[in-house]
Structure formats: structure tokens, C-alpha cells
Amino acid sequence: MARLRLAIKKDNALQFLSHLDFARAVRLIVIRADLPVLYSEGFNPHMKLSFASALGVGVAADEEFMDLELAKEIPVDDVMARMNEKSPLGFAVLCGKYIDQKAPKLMAGGQLCRLYLTRPRDGEDYGKRPGTVITVI
């Protein structure tokens, strides 16, 4: 068993996917990459895959983290190449490393987030600038 921590990128092309849809897309990438991933036991097994945090709809990430549990250790470069080859536009694996099984879960660690918000210039129409937040609640 090997636990792999990956840094991934969720670009503007995928920013409007919900967290559940994004997680489903990542599971499909792992399946298509033919990685020896582990599944939970029980009646309805799930892929052992977890994310540091759930990104909101409309949020892109230059670097987000996920853990993936594999049945055997394979080279990180191979995992990255296979996943990037099968990934849709807007998703990329940036780097990764194997971590100890006893290492804290991603959700248990402290989180730092840097947000970049864009706003239109004076007189510019909100709807004509791609990637602009139109309303904030």
C-alpha cells in the first residue's frame, strides 16, 4: 500500500464544476490512467481518494492537494504522465510524493488560501469580462 499526495490544478475551464462533479471527473481520470488504486471495503466500495478542501462553484485553483491510495508504489513521474495524458482541458497534475500512511489527512492540516478577485474597470460592463464575479453573496 502506498499513499500518494498530489498537487493538482483546476483551471478556468473547470471552474464551474461542483465539488462532487470534479471529484467524479478525477475518479474517471484515475480509472482511465489505469492506476492500481485501492478501494474501500464493504457493500459499496469507493476509491480511496481525498481532497484538501472542497472548492466552490466558480473557483479555479492554481494548486490544490489530493491524496490517492495505491495498491503498489509506482514512480511518481509515471503517475503524473498517465493522469495528465488522460485529463481533460483544465486539469493537470503538477507534482507529487509518497507520504507515510500515518501522516495526517489533508483535511486535518491547517489551510492557507490566497484569493484573486478581478473587478471591471470604471465604466466596463461586468458581463463582458471573462472570469469576472458578477455578484457576491
CSV table of N, CA and C in Angstrom, one decimal:
chain,number,residue,atom,x,y,z
A,1,MET,N,0.8,-1.2,0.0
A,1,MET,CA,0.0,0.0,0.0
A,1,MET,C,0.9,1.2,0.0
A,2,ALA,N,0.5,2.2,-0.8
A,2,ALA,CA,1.2,3.5,-0.9
A,2,ALA,C,0.3,4.6,-0.9
A,3,ARG,N,0.6,5.7,-0.2
A,3,ARG,CA,-0.3,6.9,-0.2
A,3,ARG,C,0.5,8.0,-0.9
A,4,LEU,N,-0.1,8.5,-2.0
A,4,LEU,CA,0.5,9.5,-2.8
A,4,LEU,C,-0.2,10.8,-2.7
A,5,ARG,N,0.5,11.9,-2.3
A,5,ARG,CA,-0.1,13.2,-2.2
A,5,ARG,C,0.3,14.0,-3.5
A,6,LEU,N,-0.7,14.4,-4.2
A,6,LEU,CA,-0.6,15.1,-5.5
A,6,LEU,C,-1.0,16.6,-5.4
A,7,ALA,N,-0.2,17.4,-6.1
A,7,ALA,CA,-0.6,18.8,-6.3
A,7,ALA,C,-1.3,18.9,-7.6
A,8,ILE,N,-2.5,19.4,-7.7
A,8,ILE,CA,-3.2,19.4,-9.0
A,8,ILE,C,-3.7,20.9,-9.3
A,9,LYS,N,-4.0,21.1,-10.5
A,9,LYS,CA,-4.5,22.4,-11.0
A,9,LYS,C,-5.9,22.2,-11.6
A,10,LYS,N,-6.8,23.1,-11.1
A,10,LYS,CA,-8.2,23.1,-11.7
A,10,LYS,C,-8.3,24.5,-12.3
A,11,ASP,N,-8.2,24.5,-13.6
A,11,ASP,CA,-8.1,25.8,-14.4
A,11,ASP,C,-9.5,26.3,-14.6
A,12,ASN,N,-9.5,27.5,-15.3
A,12,ASN,CA,-10.8,28.2,-15.6
A,12,ASN,C,-11.8,27.3,-16.4
A,13,ALA,N,-11.2,26.4,-17.2
A,13,ALA,CA,-12.1,25.5,-18.0
A,13,ALA,C,-13.0,24.7,-17.1
A,14,LEU,N,-12.6,24.4,-15.9
A,14,LEU,CA,-13.4,23.5,-15.0
A,14,LEU,C,-13.9,24.2,-13.8
A,15,GLN,N,-13.8,25.5,-13.7
A,15,GLN,CA,-14.2,26.3,-12.5
A,15,GLN,C,-15.7,26.2,-12.2
A,16,PHE,N,-16.5,25.9,-13.2
A,16,PHE,CA,-18.0,25.8,-12.9
A,16,PHE,C,-18.5,24.4,-12.5
A,17,LEU,N,-17.5,23.5,-12.4
A,17,LEU,CA,-17.9,22.2,-11.9
A,17,LEU,C,-18.1,22.2,-10.4
A,18,SER,N,-19.1,21.6,-9.9
A,18,SER,CA,-19.3,21.4,-8.4
A,18,SER,C,-18.2,20.5,-7.9
A,19,HIS,N,-18.0,20.5,-6.6
A,19,HIS,CA,-17.0,19.6,-6.0
A,19,HIS,C,-17.3,18.2,-6.3
A,20,LEU,N,-18.5,17.8,-6.2
A,20,LEU,CA,-18.9,16.3,-6.5
A,20,LEU,C,-18.6,16.0,-7.9
A,21,ASP,N,-18.9,16.9,-8.9
A,21,ASP,CA,-18.6,16.6,-10.3
A,21,ASP,C,-17.1,16.6,-10.5
A,22,PHE,N,-16.4,17.5,-9.9
A,22,PHE,CA,-14.9,17.5,-10.0
A,22,PHE,C,-14.3,16.2,-9.5
A,23,ALA,N,-14.8,15.8,-8.3
A,23,ALA,CA,-14.3,14.5,-7.7
A,23,ALA,C,-14.6,13.3,-8.6
A,24,ARG,N,-15.8,13.3,-9.2
A,24,ARG,CA,-16.2,12.3,-10.2
A,24,ARG,C,-15.2,12.3,-11.4
A,25,ALA,N,-14.9,13.5,-11.9
A,25,ALA,CA,-14.0,13.6,-13.0
A,25,ALA,C,-12.6,13.1,-12.7
A,26,VAL,N,-12.1,13.4,-11.5
A,26,VAL,CA,-10.8,12.9,-11.1
A,26,VAL,C,-10.8,11.4,-10.9
A,27,ARG,N,-11.9,10.8,-10.4
A,27,ARG,CA,-12.0,9.3,-10.3
A,27,ARG,C,-11.9,8.7,-11.7
A,28,LEU,N,-12.6,9.3,-12.7
A,28,LEU,CA,-12.6,8.8,-14.1
A,28,LEU,C,-11.2,8.9,-14.7
A,29,ILE,N,-10.5,10.0,-14.3
A,29,ILE,CA,-9.1,10.2,-14.8
A,29,ILE,C,-8.2,9.1,-14.3
A,30,VAL,N,-8.4,8.8,-13.0
A,30,VAL,CA,-7.6,7.7,-12.3
A,30,VAL,C,-7.9,6.3,-13.0
A,31,ILE,N,-9.2,6.1,-13.2
A,31,ILE,CA,-9.6,4.8,-13.9
A,31,ILE,C,-9.0,4.7,-15.3
A,32,ARG,N,-9.1,5.8,-16.1
A,32,ARG,CA,-8.6,5.8,-17.4
A,32,ARG,C,-7.1,5.7,-17.5
A,33,ALA,N,-6.4,6.2,-16.4
A,33,ALA,CA,-4.9,6.2,-16.4
A,33,ALA,C,-4.5,4.8,-15.9
A,34,ASP,N,-5.4,3.9,-15.6
A,34,ASP,CA,-5.1,2.5,-15.2
A,34,ASP,C,-4.1,2.4,-14.1
A,35,LEU,N,-4.4,3.2,-13.0
A,35,LEU,CA,-3.6,3.2,-11.8
A,35,LEU,C,-4.1,2.1,-10.9
A,36,PRO,N,-3.2,1.5,-10.1
A,36,PRO,CA,-3.6,0.4,-9.2
A,36,PRO,C,-4.1,1.0,-7.9
A,37,VAL,N,-5.2,1.6,-8.0
A,37,VAL,CA,-5.8,2.4,-6.8
A,37,VAL,C,-6.6,1.4,-5.9
A,38,LEU,N,-6.5,1.7,-4.6
A,38,LEU,CA,-7.2,0.9,-3.6
A,38,LEU,C,-8.7,1.4,-3.5
A,39,TYR,N,-9.6,0.5,-3.1
A,39,TYR,CA,-11.0,0.8,-2.8
A,39,TYR,C,-11.3,0.4,-1.4
A,40,SER,N,-12.3,1.1,-0.9
A,40,SER,CA,-12.8,0.8,0.5
A,40,SER,C,-13.4,-0.5,0.4
A,41,GLU,N,-13.6,-1.1,1.6
A,41,GLU,CA,-14.2,-2.4,1.7
A,41,GLU,C,-15.7,-2.2,2.0
A,42,GLY,N,-16.5,-3.2,1.8
A,42,GLY,CA,-17.9,-3.1,2.1
A,42,GLY,C,-18.8,-3.4,1.0
A,43,PHE,N,-20.1,-3.1,1.2
A,43,PHE,CA,-21.1,-3.3,0.2
A,43,PHE,C,-20.9,-2.4,-1.1
A,44,ASN,N,-20.6,-1.2,-0.8
A,44,ASN,CA,-20.4,-0.2,-1.9
A,44,ASN,C,-19.0,0.4,-1.9
A,45,PRO,N,-18.0,-0.3,-2.5
A,45,PRO,CA,-16.6,0.2,-2.4
A,45,PRO,C,-16.4,1.5,-3.1
A,46,HIS,N,-15.6,2.4,-2.5
A,46,HIS,CA,-15.3,3.7,-3.1
A,46,HIS,C,-13.8,3.8,-3.2
A,47,MET,N,-13.4,4.5,-4.3
A,47,MET,CA,-11.9,4.7,-4.5
A,47,MET,C,-11.4,5.5,-3.3
A,48,LYS,N,-10.2,5.1,-2.8
A,48,LYS,CA,-9.6,5.8,-1.7
A,48,LYS,C,-8.8,7.1,-2.3
A,49,LEU,N,-9.6,8.1,-2.3
A,49,LEU,CA,-9.2,9.4,-2.9
A,49,LEU,C,-9.8,10.5,-2.0
A,50,SER,N,-9.0,11.5,-1.7
A,50,SER,CA,-9.5,12.6,-0.8
A,50,SER,C,-8.8,13.9,-1.3
A,51,PHE,N,-9.6,15.0,-1.0
A,51,PHE,CA,-9.1,16.3,-1.4
A,51,PHE,C,-8.9,17.1,-0.1
A,52,ALA,N,-8.0,18.1,-0.2
A,52,ALA,CA,-7.7,19.0,0.9
A,52,ALA,C,-9.0,19.8,1.3
A,53,SER,N,-9.7,20.3,0.3
A,53,SER,CA,-10.9,21.1,0.6
A,53,SER,C,-11.8,21.0,-0.6
A,54,ALA,N,-13.0,21.4,-0.4
A,54,ALA,CA,-14.0,21.4,-1.5
A,54,ALA,C,-14.0,22.8,-2.0
A,55,LEU,N,-13.7,23.0,-3.3
A,55,LEU,CA,-13.7,24.3,-3.9
A,55,LEU,C,-15.1,24.6,-4.3
A,56,GLY,N,-15.5,25.8,-4.2
A,56,GLY,CA,-16.9,26.3,-4.6
A,56,GLY,C,-17.0,26.4,-6.1
A,57,VAL,N,-18.2,26.4,-6.5
A,57,VAL,CA,-18.5,26.6,-7.9
A,57,VAL,C,-18.0,27.9,-8.3
A,58,GLY,N,-17.3,28.0,-9.5
A,58,GLY,CA,-16.8,29.2,-10.0
A,58,GLY,C,-15.4,29.5,-9.5
A,59,VAL,N,-14.8,28.6,-8.7
A,59,VAL,CA,-13.5,28.8,-8.2
A,59,VAL,C,-12.5,27.9,-8.9
A,60,ALA,N,-11.4,28.5,-9.5
A,60,ALA,CA,-10.3,27.8,-10.1
A,60,ALA,C,-9.2,27.7,-9.0
A,61,ALA,N,-8.3,26.8,-9.2
A,61,ALA,CA,-7.2,26.6,-8.3
A,61,ALA,C,-5.9,26.4,-9.0
A,62,ASP,N,-4.9,27.2,-8.7
A,62,ASP,CA,-3.5,27.0,-9.3
A,62,ASP,C,-2.8,25.8,-8.7
A,63,GLU,N,-3.1,25.6,-7.4
A,63,GLU,CA,-2.5,24.4,-6.7
A,63,GLU,C,-3.5,24.0,-5.6
A,64,GLU,N,-3.9,22.8,-5.8
A,64,GLU,CA,-4.8,22.1,-4.8
A,64,GLU,C,-4.2,20.8,-4.5
A,65,PHE,N,-4.5,20.2,-3.4
A,65,PHE,CA,-3.9,18.9,-3.0
A,65,PHE,C,-4.9,17.8,-2.9
A,66,MET,N,-4.5,16.6,-3.2
A,66,MET,CA,-5.3,15.4,-3.1
A,66,MET,C,-4.4,14.2,-2.7
A,67,ASP,N,-5.0,13.3,-2.0
A,67,ASP,CA,-4.3,12.0,-1.6
A,67,ASP,C,-5.0,10.9,-2.4
A,68,LEU,N,-4.1,10.0,-2.8
A,68,LEU,CA,-4.6,8.8,-3.6
A,68,LEU,C,-3.9,7.6,-3.0
A,69,GLU,N,-4.6,6.6,-2.7
A,69,GLU,CA,-4.0,5.4,-2.1
A,69,GLU,C,-3.9,4.3,-3.2
A,70,LEU,N,-2.7,3.8,-3.4
A,70,LEU,CA,-2.4,2.9,-4.5
A,70,LEU,C,-2.0,1.5,-3.8
A,71,ALA,N,-2.3,0.4,-4.6
A,71,ALA,CA,-2.0,-0.9,-4.1
A,71,ALA,C,-0.5,-1.2,-4.1
A,72,LYS,N,0.2,-0.5,-5.0
A,72,LYS,CA,1.6,-0.7,-5.0
A,72,LYS,C,2.3,0.7,-5.4
A,73,GLU,N,3.5,0.9,-5.0
A,73,GLU,CA,4.2,2.1,-5.3
A,73,GLU,C,4.7,2.1,-6.7
A,74,ILE,N,4.3,3.0,-7.5
A,74,ILE,CA,4.9,3.2,-8.9
A,74,ILE,C,5.5,4.6,-9.0
A,75,PRO,N,6.4,4.8,-9.9
A,75,PRO,CA,7.1,6.1,-9.9
A,75,PRO,C,6.1,7.3,-10.1
A,76,VAL,N,6.4,8.3,-9.3
A,76,VAL,CA,5.5,9.5,-9.3
A,76,VAL,C,5.4,10.1,-10.7
A,77,ASP,N,6.6,10.1,-11.4
A,77,ASP,CA,6.6,10.7,-12.8
A,77,ASP,C,5.6,9.9,-13.7
A,78,ASP,N,5.6,8.6,-13.5
A,78,ASP,CA,4.7,7.7,-14.3
A,78,ASP,C,3.2,8.0,-14.0
A,79,VAL,N,2.9,8.2,-12.7
A,79,VAL,CA,1.5,8.5,-12.3
A,79,VAL,C,1.1,9.9,-12.9
A,80,MET,N,2.0,10.9,-12.8
A,80,MET,CA,1.7,12.2,-13.3
A,80,MET,C,1.5,12.1,-14.9
A,81,ALA,N,2.4,11.4,-15.6
A,81,ALA,CA,2.3,11.3,-17.0
A,81,ALA,C,1.0,10.6,-17.4
A,82,ARG,N,0.7,9.5,-16.8
A,82,ARG,CA,-0.6,8.8,-17.1
A,82,ARG,C,-1.8,9.6,-16.8
A,83,MET,N,-1.8,10.3,-15.7
A,83,MET,CA,-3.0,11.1,-15.4
A,83,MET,C,-3.1,12.3,-16.3
A,84,ASN,N,-2.0,13.0,-16.5
A,84,ASN,CA,-2.1,14.2,-17.4
A,84,ASN,C,-2.5,13.8,-18.8
A,85,GLU,N,-2.1,12.6,-19.3
A,85,GLU,CA,-2.4,12.2,-20.6
A,85,GLU,C,-3.9,11.9,-20.8
A,86,LYS,N,-4.6,11.5,-19.7
A,86,LYS,CA,-6.0,11.2,-19.7
A,86,LYS,C,-6.9,12.3,-19.2
A,87,SER,N,-6.3,13.4,-18.9
A,87,SER,CA,-7.0,14.5,-18.3
A,87,SER,C,-7.7,15.4,-19.3
A,88,PRO,N,-8.8,16.0,-18.9
A,88,PRO,CA,-9.5,17.0,-19.8
A,88,PRO,C,-8.8,18.3,-19.7
A,89,LEU,N,-9.1,19.2,-20.6
A,89,LEU,CA,-8.6,20.6,-20.6
A,89,LEU,C,-9.0,21.2,-19.3
A,90,GLY,N,-8.0,21.8,-18.6
A,90,GLY,CA,-8.3,22.5,-17.4
A,90,GLY,C,-7.9,21.7,-16.1
A,91,PHE,N,-7.4,20.5,-16.3
A,91,PHE,CA,-6.9,19.7,-15.1
A,91,PHE,C,-5.5,19.3,-15.4
A,92,ALA,N,-4.6,19.4,-14.4
A,92,ALA,CA,-3.2,19.0,-14.5
A,92,ALA,C,-2.7,18.5,-13.2
A,93,VAL,N,-1.9,17.5,-13.2
A,93,VAL,CA,-1.1,17.1,-12.0
A,93,VAL,C,0.2,17.8,-12.1
A,94,LEU,N,0.5,18.6,-11.1
A,94,LEU,CA,1.7,19.4,-11.1
A,94,LEU,C,2.9,18.7,-10.5
A,95,CYS,N,2.7,18.0,-9.4
A,95,CYS,CA,3.8,17.2,-8.7
A,95,CYS,C,3.2,16.3,-7.7
A,96,GLY,N,4.0,15.5,-7.1
A,96,GLY,CA,3.5,14.5,-6.1
A,96,GLY,C,4.7,13.9,-5.4
A,97,LYS,N,4.3,13.3,-4.3
A,97,LYS,CA,5.3,12.5,-3.5
A,97,LYS,C,4.5,11.5,-2.6
A,98,TYR,N,5.2,10.4,-2.3
A,98,TYR,CA,4.7,9.4,-1.4
A,98,TYR,C,4.8,9.9,0.0
A,99,ILE,N,3.8,9.7,0.8
A,99,ILE,CA,3.8,10.1,2.2
A,99,ILE,C,3.6,8.9,3.1
A,100,ASP,N,3.9,9.0,4.3
A,100,ASP,CA,3.7,7.9,5.3
A,100,ASP,C,2.2,7.7,5.5
A,101,GLN,N,1.8,6.4,5.7
A,101,GLN,CA,0.4,6.1,5.9
A,101,GLN,C,-0.1,6.7,7.2
A,102,LYS,N,0.7,7.0,8.1
A,102,LYS,CA,0.3,7.6,9.4
A,102,LYS,C,0.3,9.2,9.3
A,103,ALA,N,0.7,9.7,8.2
A,103,ALA,CA,0.7,11.2,8.1
A,103,ALA,C,-0.8,11.7,8.2
A,104,PRO,N,-0.9,12.9,8.8
A,104,PRO,CA,-2.3,13.5,9.0
A,104,PRO,C,-3.0,13.6,7.6
A,105,LYS,N,-4.3,13.5,7.7
A,105,LYS,CA,-5.2,13.6,6.5
A,105,LYS,C,-5.1,15.1,6.1
A,106,LEU,N,-5.4,15.3,4.8
A,106,LEU,CA,-5.3,16.7,4.3
A,106,LEU,C,-6.3,17.6,5.0
A,107,MET,N,-7.5,17.1,5.3
A,107,MET,CA,-8.5,18.0,6.0
A,107,MET,C,-8.1,18.3,7.4
A,108,ALA,N,-7.2,17.6,8.0
A,108,ALA,CA,-6.8,17.8,9.4
A,108,ALA,C,-5.7,18.9,9.5
A,109,GLY,N,-5.0,19.2,8.4
A,109,GLY,CA,-4.0,20.2,8.4
A,109,GLY,C,-4.5,21.6,8.3
A,110,GLY,N,-3.7,22.5,8.7
A,110,GLY,CA,-4.0,23.9,8.5
A,110,GLY,C,-4.1,24.3,7.0
A,111,GLN,N,-5.0,25.2,6.7
A,111,GLN,CA,-5.2,25.6,5.3
A,111,GLN,C,-4.9,27.1,5.1
A,112,LEU,N,-4.2,27.3,4.0
A,112,LEU,CA,-3.9,28.7,3.6
A,112,LEU,C,-4.5,28.9,2.2
A,113,CYS,N,-5.2,29.9,2.0
A,113,CYS,CA,-5.8,30.2,0.8
A,113,CYS,C,-5.5,31.6,0.3
A,114,ARG,N,-5.1,31.8,-0.9
A,114,ARG,CA,-4.9,33.1,-1.4
A,114,ARG,C,-5.9,33.3,-2.6
A,115,LEU,N,-6.8,34.3,-2.4
A,115,LEU,CA,-7.8,34.5,-3.5
A,115,LEU,C,-7.5,35.7,-4.3
A,116,TYR,N,-7.7,35.6,-5.6
A,116,TYR,CA,-7.5,36.7,-6.5
A,116,TYR,C,-8.9,37.0,-7.1
A,117,LEU,N,-9.4,38.2,-6.9
A,117,LEU,CA,-10.6,38.6,-7.4
A,117,LEU,C,-10.4,39.7,-8.4
A,118,THR,N,-11.1,39.7,-9.5
A,118,THR,CA,-10.9,40.7,-10.5
A,118,THR,C,-12.2,41.5,-10.6
A,119,ARG,N,-12.1,42.8,-10.8
A,119,ARG,CA,-13.3,43.6,-10.9
A,119,ARG,C,-13.1,44.5,-12.2
A,120,PRO,N,-14.2,44.8,-12.8
A,120,PRO,CA,-14.1,45.6,-14.0
A,120,PRO,C,-13.6,47.0,-13.7
A,121,ARG,N,-13.0,47.6,-14.7
A,121,ARG,CA,-12.5,49.0,-14.6
A,121,ARG,C,-13.8,49.9,-14.6
A,122,ASP,N,-13.6,51.1,-14.2
A,122,ASP,CA,-14.7,52.1,-14.2
A,122,ASP,C,-15.3,52.2,-15.6
A,123,GLY,N,-16.6,52.0,-15.6
A,123,GLY,CA,-17.4,52.1,-16.9
A,123,GLY,C,-17.4,50.8,-17.7
A,124,GLU,N,-16.7,49.8,-17.3
A,124,GLU,CA,-16.6,48.5,-18.0
A,124,GLU,C,-17.8,47.6,-17.6
A,125,ASP,N,-18.4,46.9,-18.5
A,125,ASP,CA,-19.6,46.1,-18.2
A,125,ASP,C,-19.1,44.8,-17.5
A,126,TYR,N,-19.8,44.4,-16.4
A,126,TYR,CA,-19.4,43.2,-15.7
A,126,TYR,C,-19.5,42.0,-16.6
A,127,GLY,N,-20.5,41.9,-17.4
A,127,GLY,CA,-20.7,40.7,-18.2
A,127,GLY,C,-19.8,40.5,-19.4
A,128,LYS,N,-19.0,41.5,-19.7
A,128,LYS,CA,-18.1,41.4,-20.9
A,128,LYS,C,-16.7,41.0,-20.5
A,129,ARG,N,-16.4,40.8,-19.3
A,129,ARG,CA,-15.1,40.4,-18.9
A,129,ARG,C,-15.1,38.9,-18.4
A,130,PRO,N,-14.4,38.0,-19.2
A,130,PRO,CA,-14.5,36.6,-18.8
A,130,PRO,C,-13.8,36.4,-17.4
A,131,GLY,N,-14.4,35.5,-16.7
A,131,GLY,CA,-13.8,35.2,-15.4
A,131,GLY,C,-14.2,36.1,-14.3
A,132,THR,N,-15.1,37.1,-14.5
A,132,THR,CA,-15.4,38.1,-13.5
A,132,THR,C,-16.6,37.6,-12.7
A,133,VAL,N,-16.5,37.8,-11.4
A,133,VAL,CA,-17.6,37.5,-10.5
A,133,VAL,C,-18.6,38.6,-10.7
A,134,ILE,N,-19.8,38.1,-11.0
A,134,ILE,CA,-20.9,39.1,-11.3
A,134,ILE,C,-21.6,39.6,-10.0
A,135,THR,N,-21.9,38.6,-9.1
A,135,THR,CA,-22.5,39.0,-7.8
A,135,THR,C,-21.8,38.2,-6.7
A,136,VAL,N,-21.7,38.8,-5.6
A,136,VAL,CA,-21.1,38.2,-4.4
A,136,VAL,C,-22.2,38.2,-3.3
A,137,ILE,N,-22.5,37.1,-2.8
A,137,ILE,CA,-23.5,37.0,-1.7
A,137,ILE,C,-22.8,37.0,-0.4
